[in-house]
Amino acid sequence: MENIAALSNEQITRDLLPQKFGRRGMIWTGSLIVLCLVGAYAYYRQLKYGLVVTNMRDYVSWGIYISNFVFFVAISLVGSLITAIFRLANVKWATPLTRIAEIIAVSAIVFASLIIIVDMGRPERFMNLFIHGRIQSPIMWDVIVIGTYFFISCLLLYFPLLPDLKILISVKEKTGKALNKLYRFQGSFWKGTKAQFRISDKAINILCIIIIPVAFCIHTVTSWLFATTYRPGWDSTNFGAYFISGAFLVGAGGVVVAMYVFRKAYHLDKYITPKHFEKMGRIVVLLALLYLYFNINEYLVPAFKMKKPEEAHLAQLFTGEYALLFWFAIMIGMIIPIIMLVFTKGRRPLPVFIAGVMVVIGAWFKRYLIVTPTLLHPFLPMQNVPESYHHYFPSWEEWAIAIGSLSGALLIITLFARIYPIIPIHETITEQHEEVEKK
Amino acid sequence: MSCNCGGNNCDKNSRRDFLLTSLLATAALAGCSDKKNPFTPEGEVIPSGEKVKLLSVDGEIIEMDKAFLKPVPDLPQLSNSEERKGIAGKKFVMVIDLARCKNLGKCREACNHAHQVHPGQNWIKVLGMEDSDHTAPYWQPTTCMHCDEPPCVKVCPVDATFKRQDGIVLIDSDRCIGCRFCMAACPYSTRVFNWEEPILIKEVADDQEVVGHHYSCETSTPQKKGTVGKCDFCPDMARKGELPHCVSACPNGVFFFGDMNEDSVTNGAETFQFSQLIKDKAGYRLMEDLGTKPRVYYLPPVNRSFPYESGLENEKQEDKKAN
Ligand code: SF4
Ligand code: SF4
């Protein structure tokens, strides 16, 4: 943050205060709301007629709801990467990115939970999970770790927000009455005393430490939903690590995209600098290489042996029905971003943003490829079922719900940035002081 | 009780007992309907004010209004916990003789009929198998294997799929949340899902024997939207001392059903010593390597009664029906 040093506290505060939506912000938010409503309508139809409105059938019994769920869980992992790992490693440059990462994590985990309820045949029996729950089922493990992760992530979002709330309350004229009430409700007990800071710092440190194993758990357990079955393509001991590396990659990609958008929309050029993109670019390359490594593991080893049940599955991915999608996901999810980002020139803001978008899109399709094609290759031949059971392509209701959930997650992030400063004001000021002192 | 209806008509005390104790040996509740609020009794039953004392199976005296008593035409209704336990002293087993199958599909028909399976779906599939390019094709009726190490039971988060002491794996559609994890976990792809409100085809709807009773895990009917279903080894028939529907429906005697503890299996016409039969005919189980330990044994398709091709005709018709 080379140029922040020259800024006064007032200037920083003014720059970072949440801003009202402009015309583009209005259109953006409006479209997200419309997409959510379309999704809600599709879900209403699903509740009314049953899961028959989807194109899932007895063989492909999990479809894009589940792959979307995996995607959400994956992207939510980034909260722990940027906030916790960087904080514990004392990486100072990442401070402006922590809140972006945390809100992505929280909104993604909210929609991961919602989408899993959408996938249930009897959502009204949700409470059975608590009444009759059995700990031996990986679904229960998922319920437990996702609940825990959500809780910790919320706290990690909230605690660092407290000093900022105090600042927000103090500039009442600028934020408006209704918001001020909210800030007061959430943060008026925070006086900013030394003792309070000490408690808060300690709490944040503890949370940062425990969120790392929990974050590893959420995605490992999610991968076990697949790996604990016998199906070719899922029956792999590589799955936990494979999923986690993929999750870090898509999460970092998501942060890069969000950084760029916020920087443009809120004119934060002074706070999110090319240096940040350069560093995040390096991280994305590293993670993409790691993910590529696990992909090679995941496909090359079974392909070398070509066991009979695996054969049909792999052939379909490499050269068959799903080949186009498969190579597309590999190329834009890993190869092209790696090539772009290894060069210094490729790590300027715009190319990094483009690479981030590619990573995220590639990751979404990758999840789809992990879930669906496997189910089309059961051990026993698919017979004695209607022709439609032999294929799967999501119905419009499934698309609408999937897109609605993605929009919902973006909506949460957008509204959050409307209400709270997306870059921590207090921490930025403190860091600026430290910088000045050093000089 | 698997059905908690009649609530606000019983007085409070007896209702509590009623829900807690298991079955009433002499009485069953009238007027169950699971679509409505379970505590709103159906129509006509008006408490008479006249109480009767009854002995529950676990030896408690309970009191209830006479108006709720209804003579039981058949067997007494079982409580859910009774159904989850299974039939004491039994270990059910099935043997399927591949040498006798010509893909008539009578088993499938009878099963679908008795269990009100959704049109197009099947609990029993008769698969046309060919293990490799140059080996002989054969017909393989495939049911739930009622695995002794059932992957489906392991993954179910709410104990809606469970293993009973008599070896049967059942589903409680009143509890199933429809997550379909069990479908992904079952390597035999035997499970089907009620994607929509159950549809009864006309012949089933007309059959009062089959329709009309309220839900039980043992009959697996009526089917419920948003829950899974699969072959249940017809424990309701076993309780009556009768054979599963597929066994009695097959004119070629392909299916044998019996009890491992008694070491005997029968297809209705012939009875064999189970262990001897498996030994003599080199019986085997499907996907032994997965360690699921199925309770369904197959006898290899040697010295066949029918050529494979004779079953192809039925296959075409079945395809037409399915689509
Ligand atoms: S065959 Fe499938 S459904 Fe039946 S017990 Fe085994 S795993 Fe469960
Ligand atoms: S679909 Fe029903 S029976 Fe199957 S695992 Fe889920 S809750 Fe259990």
PDB file of N, CA, C and O in Angstrom, chain B residues 241-270:
ATOM      1  N   GLY B 241     -46.983 -66.317   6.673  1.00  0.00           N
ATOM      2  CA  GLY B 241     -46.532 -67.656   6.289  1.00  0.00           C
ATOM      3  C   GLY B 241     -46.644 -67.896   4.803  1.00  0.00           C
ATOM      4  O   GLY B 241     -46.726 -69.041   4.358  1.00  0.00           O
ATOM      5  N   GLU B 242     -46.688 -66.817   4.028  1.00  0.00           N
ATOM      6  CA  GLU B 242     -46.774 -67.006   2.584  1.00  0.00           C
ATOM      7  C   GLU B 242     -45.482 -66.545   1.909  1.00  0.00           C
ATOM      8  O   GLU B 242     -44.652 -65.892   2.518  1.00  0.00           O
ATOM      9  N   LEU B 243     -45.371 -66.879   0.615  1.00  0.00           N
ATOM     10  CA  LEU B 243     -44.159 -66.547  -0.118  1.00  0.00           C
ATOM     11  C   LEU B 243     -44.247 -65.141  -0.716  1.00  0.00           C
ATOM     12  O   LEU B 243     -45.339 -64.645  -0.978  1.00  0.00           O
ATOM     13  N   PRO B 244     -43.097 -64.510  -0.981  1.00  0.00           N
ATOM     14  CA  PRO B 244     -43.127 -63.208  -1.652  1.00  0.00           C
ATOM     15  C   PRO B 244     -43.838 -63.308  -3.003  1.00  0.00           C
ATOM     16  O   PRO B 244     -43.899 -64.387  -3.596  1.00  0.00           O
ATOM     17  N   HIS B 245     -44.331 -62.170  -3.470  1.00  0.00           N
ATOM     18  CA  HIS B 245     -45.140 -62.167  -4.688  1.00  0.00           C
ATOM     19  C   HIS B 245     -44.376 -62.676  -5.898  1.00  0.00           C
ATOM     20  O   HIS B 245     -44.927 -63.393  -6.724  1.00  0.00           O
ATOM     21  N   CYS B 246     -43.102 -62.300  -6.023  1.00  0.00           N
ATOM     22  CA  CYS B 246     -42.340 -62.725  -7.201  1.00  0.00           C
ATOM     23  C   CYS B 246     -42.208 -64.237  -7.217  1.00  0.00           C
ATOM     24  O   CYS B 246     -42.293 -64.871  -8.273  1.00  0.00           O
ATOM     25  N   VAL B 247     -42.008 -64.832  -6.037  1.00  0.00           N
ATOM     26  CA  VAL B 247     -41.788 -66.272  -5.962  1.00  0.00           C
ATOM     27  C   VAL B 247     -43.021 -67.003  -6.456  1.00  0.00           C
ATOM     28  O   VAL B 247     -42.940 -67.902  -7.302  1.00  0.00           O
ATOM     29  N   SER B 248     -44.187 -66.592  -5.966  1.00  0.00           N
ATOM     30  CA  SER B 248     -45.381 -67.325  -6.380  1.00  0.00           C
ATOM     31  C   SER B 248     -45.813 -66.979  -7.799  1.00  0.00           C
ATOM     32  O   SER B 248     -46.526 -67.745  -8.420  1.00  0.00           O
ATOM     33  N   ALA B 249     -45.366 -65.806  -8.298  1.00  0.00           N
ATOM     34  CA  ALA B 249     -45.820 -65.428  -9.639  1.00  0.00           C
ATOM     35  C   ALA B 249     -45.042 -66.124 -10.745  1.00  0.00           C
ATOM     36  O   ALA B 249     -45.526 -66.248 -11.869  1.00  0.00           O
ATOM     37  N   CYS B 250     -43.822 -66.561 -10.466  1.00  0.00           N
ATOM     38  CA  CYS B 250     -42.990 -67.087 -11.545  1.00  0.00           C
ATOM     39  C   CYS B 250     -43.417 -68.505 -11.934  1.00  0.00           C
ATOM     40  O   CYS B 250     -43.347 -69.420 -11.120  1.00  0.00           O
ATOM     41  N   PRO B 251     -43.863 -68.697 -13.176  1.00  0.00           N
ATOM     42  CA  PRO B 251     -44.318 -70.035 -13.592  1.00  0.00           C
ATOM     43  C   PRO B 251     -43.158 -71.024 -13.743  1.00  0.00           C
ATOM     44  O   PRO B 251     -43.387 -72.224 -13.768  1.00  0.00           O
ATOM     45  N   ASN B 252     -41.942 -70.504 -13.861  1.00  0.00           N
ATOM     46  CA  ASN B 252     -40.807 -71.399 -14.067  1.00  0.00           C
ATOM     47  C   ASN B 252     -40.068 -71.742 -12.779  1.00  0.00           C
ATOM     48  O   ASN B 252     -39.061 -72.422 -12.806  1.00  0.00           O
ATOM     49  N   GLY B 253     -40.563 -71.229 -11.678  1.00  0.00           N
ATOM     50  CA  GLY B 253     -39.945 -71.549 -10.398  1.00  0.00           C
ATOM     51  C   GLY B 253     -38.525 -71.045 -10.265  1.00  0.00           C
ATOM     52  O   GLY B 253     -37.663 -71.709  -9.699  1.00  0.00           O
ATOM     53  N   VAL B 254     -38.265 -69.851 -10.782  1.00  0.00           N
ATOM     54  CA  VAL B 254     -36.910 -69.306 -10.734  1.00  0.00           C
ATOM     55  C   VAL B 254     -36.513 -68.903  -9.311  1.00  0.00           C
ATOM     56  O   VAL B 254     -35.394 -69.117  -8.876  1.00  0.00           O
ATOM     57  N   PHE B 255     -37.463 -68.328  -8.591  1.00  0.00           N
ATOM     58  CA  PHE B 255     -37.143 -67.780  -7.259  1.00  0.00           C
ATOM     59  C   PHE B 255     -37.401 -68.805  -6.161  1.00  0.00           C
ATOM     60  O   PHE B 255     -38.467 -69.430  -6.121  1.00  0.00           O
ATOM     61  N   PHE B 256     -36.435 -68.929  -5.276  1.00  0.00           N
ATOM     62  CA  PHE B 256     -36.621 -69.737  -4.071  1.00  0.00           C
ATOM     63  C   PHE B 256     -36.483 -68.814  -2.878  1.00  0.00           C
ATOM     64  O   PHE B 256     -35.573 -67.989  -2.845  1.00  0.00           O
ATOM     65  N   PHE B 257     -37.367 -68.976  -1.915  1.00  0.00           N
ATOM     66  CA  PHE B 257     -37.303 -68.119  -0.742  1.00  0.00           C
ATOM     67  C   PHE B 257     -37.318 -69.001   0.492  1.00  0.00           C
ATOM     68  O   PHE B 257     -37.952 -70.059   0.493  1.00  0.00           O
ATOM     69  N   GLY B 258     -36.608 -68.600   1.504  1.00  0.00           N
ATOM     70  CA  GLY B 258     -36.632 -69.429   2.695  1.00  0.00           C
ATOM     71  C   GLY B 258     -35.874 -68.827   3.852  1.00  0.00           C
ATOM     72  O   GLY B 258     -35.587 -67.632   3.869  1.00  0.00           O
ATOM     73  N   ASP B 259     -35.569 -69.688   4.796  1.00  0.00           N
ATOM     74  CA  ASP B 259     -34.990 -69.254   6.053  1.00  0.00           C
ATOM     75  C   ASP B 259     -33.670 -69.990   6.245  1.00  0.00           C
ATOM     76  O   ASP B 259     -33.623 -71.224   6.207  1.00  0.00           O
ATOM     77  N   MET B 260     -32.617 -69.247   6.450  1.00  0.00           N
ATOM     78  CA  MET B 260     -31.310 -69.867   6.615  1.00  0.00           C
ATOM     79  C   MET B 260     -31.243 -70.677   7.904  1.00  0.00           C
ATOM     80  O   MET B 260     -30.534 -71.676   7.975  1.00  0.00           O
ATOM     81  N   ASN B 261     -31.924 -70.215   8.912  1.00  0.00           N
ATOM     82  CA  ASN B 261     -31.903 -70.943  10.177  1.00  0.00           C
ATOM     83  C   ASN B 261     -32.505 -72.332  10.029  1.00  0.00           C
ATOM     84  O   ASN B 261     -32.068 -73.288  10.644  1.00  0.00           O
ATOM     85  N   GLU B 262     -33.543 -72.425   9.190  1.00  0.00           N
ATOM     86  CA  GLU B 262     -34.136 -73.740   8.931  1.00  0.00           C
ATOM     87  C   GLU B 262     -33.393 -74.459   7.818  1.00  0.00           C
ATOM     88  O   GLU B 262     -33.674 -75.623   7.534  1.00  0.00           O
ATOM     89  N   ASP B 263     -32.508 -73.712   7.143  1.00  0.00           N
ATOM     90  CA  ASP B 263     -31.735 -74.237   6.029  1.00  0.00           C
ATOM     91  C   ASP B 263     -32.634 -74.805   4.938  1.00  0.00           C
ATOM     92  O   ASP B 263     -32.357 -75.869   4.381  1.00  0.00           O
ATOM     93  N   SER B 264     -33.711 -74.113   4.620  1.00  0.00           N
ATOM     94  CA  SER B 264     -34.544 -74.602   3.525  1.00  0.00           C
ATOM     95  C   SER B 264     -35.053 -73.440   2.684  1.00  0.00           C
ATOM     96  O   SER B 264     -35.271 -72.350   3.194  1.00  0.00           O
ATOM     97  N   VAL B 265     -35.174 -73.689   1.393  1.00  0.00           N
ATOM     98  CA  VAL B 265     -35.755 -72.685   0.499  1.00  0.00           C
ATOM     99  C   VAL B 265     -36.776 -73.371  -0.389  1.00  0.00           C
ATOM    100  O   VAL B 265     -36.629 -74.552  -0.729  1.00  0.00           O
ATOM    101  N   THR B 266     -37.785 -72.607  -0.792  1.00  0.00           N
ATOM    102  CA  THR B 266     -38.813 -73.200  -1.634  1.00  0.00           C
ATOM    103  C   THR B 266     -39.295 -72.202  -2.677  1.00  0.00           C
ATOM    104  O   THR B 266     -39.253 -70.993  -2.440  1.00  0.00           O
ATOM    105  N   ASN B 267     -39.726 -72.745  -3.811  1.00  0.00           N
ATOM    106  CA  ASN B 267     -40.353 -71.864  -4.788  1.00  0.00           C
ATOM    107  C   ASN B 267     -41.849 -72.142  -4.846  1.00  0.00           C
ATOM    108  O   ASN B 267     -42.534 -71.776  -5.773  1.00  0.00           O
ATOM    109  N   GLY B 268     -42.369 -72.845  -3.872  1.00  0.00           N
ATOM    110  CA  GLY B 268     -43.785 -73.185  -3.834  1.00  0.00           C
ATOM    111  C   GLY B 268     -43.993 -74.633  -4.243  1.00  0.00           C
ATOM    112  O   GLY B 268     -44.640 -75.396  -3.541  1.00  0.00           O
ATOM    113  N   ALA B 269     -43.363 -75.022  -5.340  1.00  0.00           N
ATOM    114  CA  ALA B 269     -43.532 -76.393  -5.814  1.00  0.00           C
ATOM    115  C   ALA B 269     -42.439 -77.320  -5.284  1.00  0.00           C
ATOM    116  O   ALA B 269     -42.699 -78.428  -4.863  1.00  0.00           O
ATOM    117  N   GLU B 270     -41.195 -76.825  -5.307  1.00  0.00           N
ATOM    118  CA  GLU B 270     -40.084 -77.662  -4.838  1.00  0.00           C
ATOM    119  C   GLU B 270     -39.457 -77.033  -3.597  1.00  0.00           C
ATOM    120  O   GLU B 270     -39.405 -75.824  -3.495  1.00  0.00           O
TER     121      GLU B 270
END
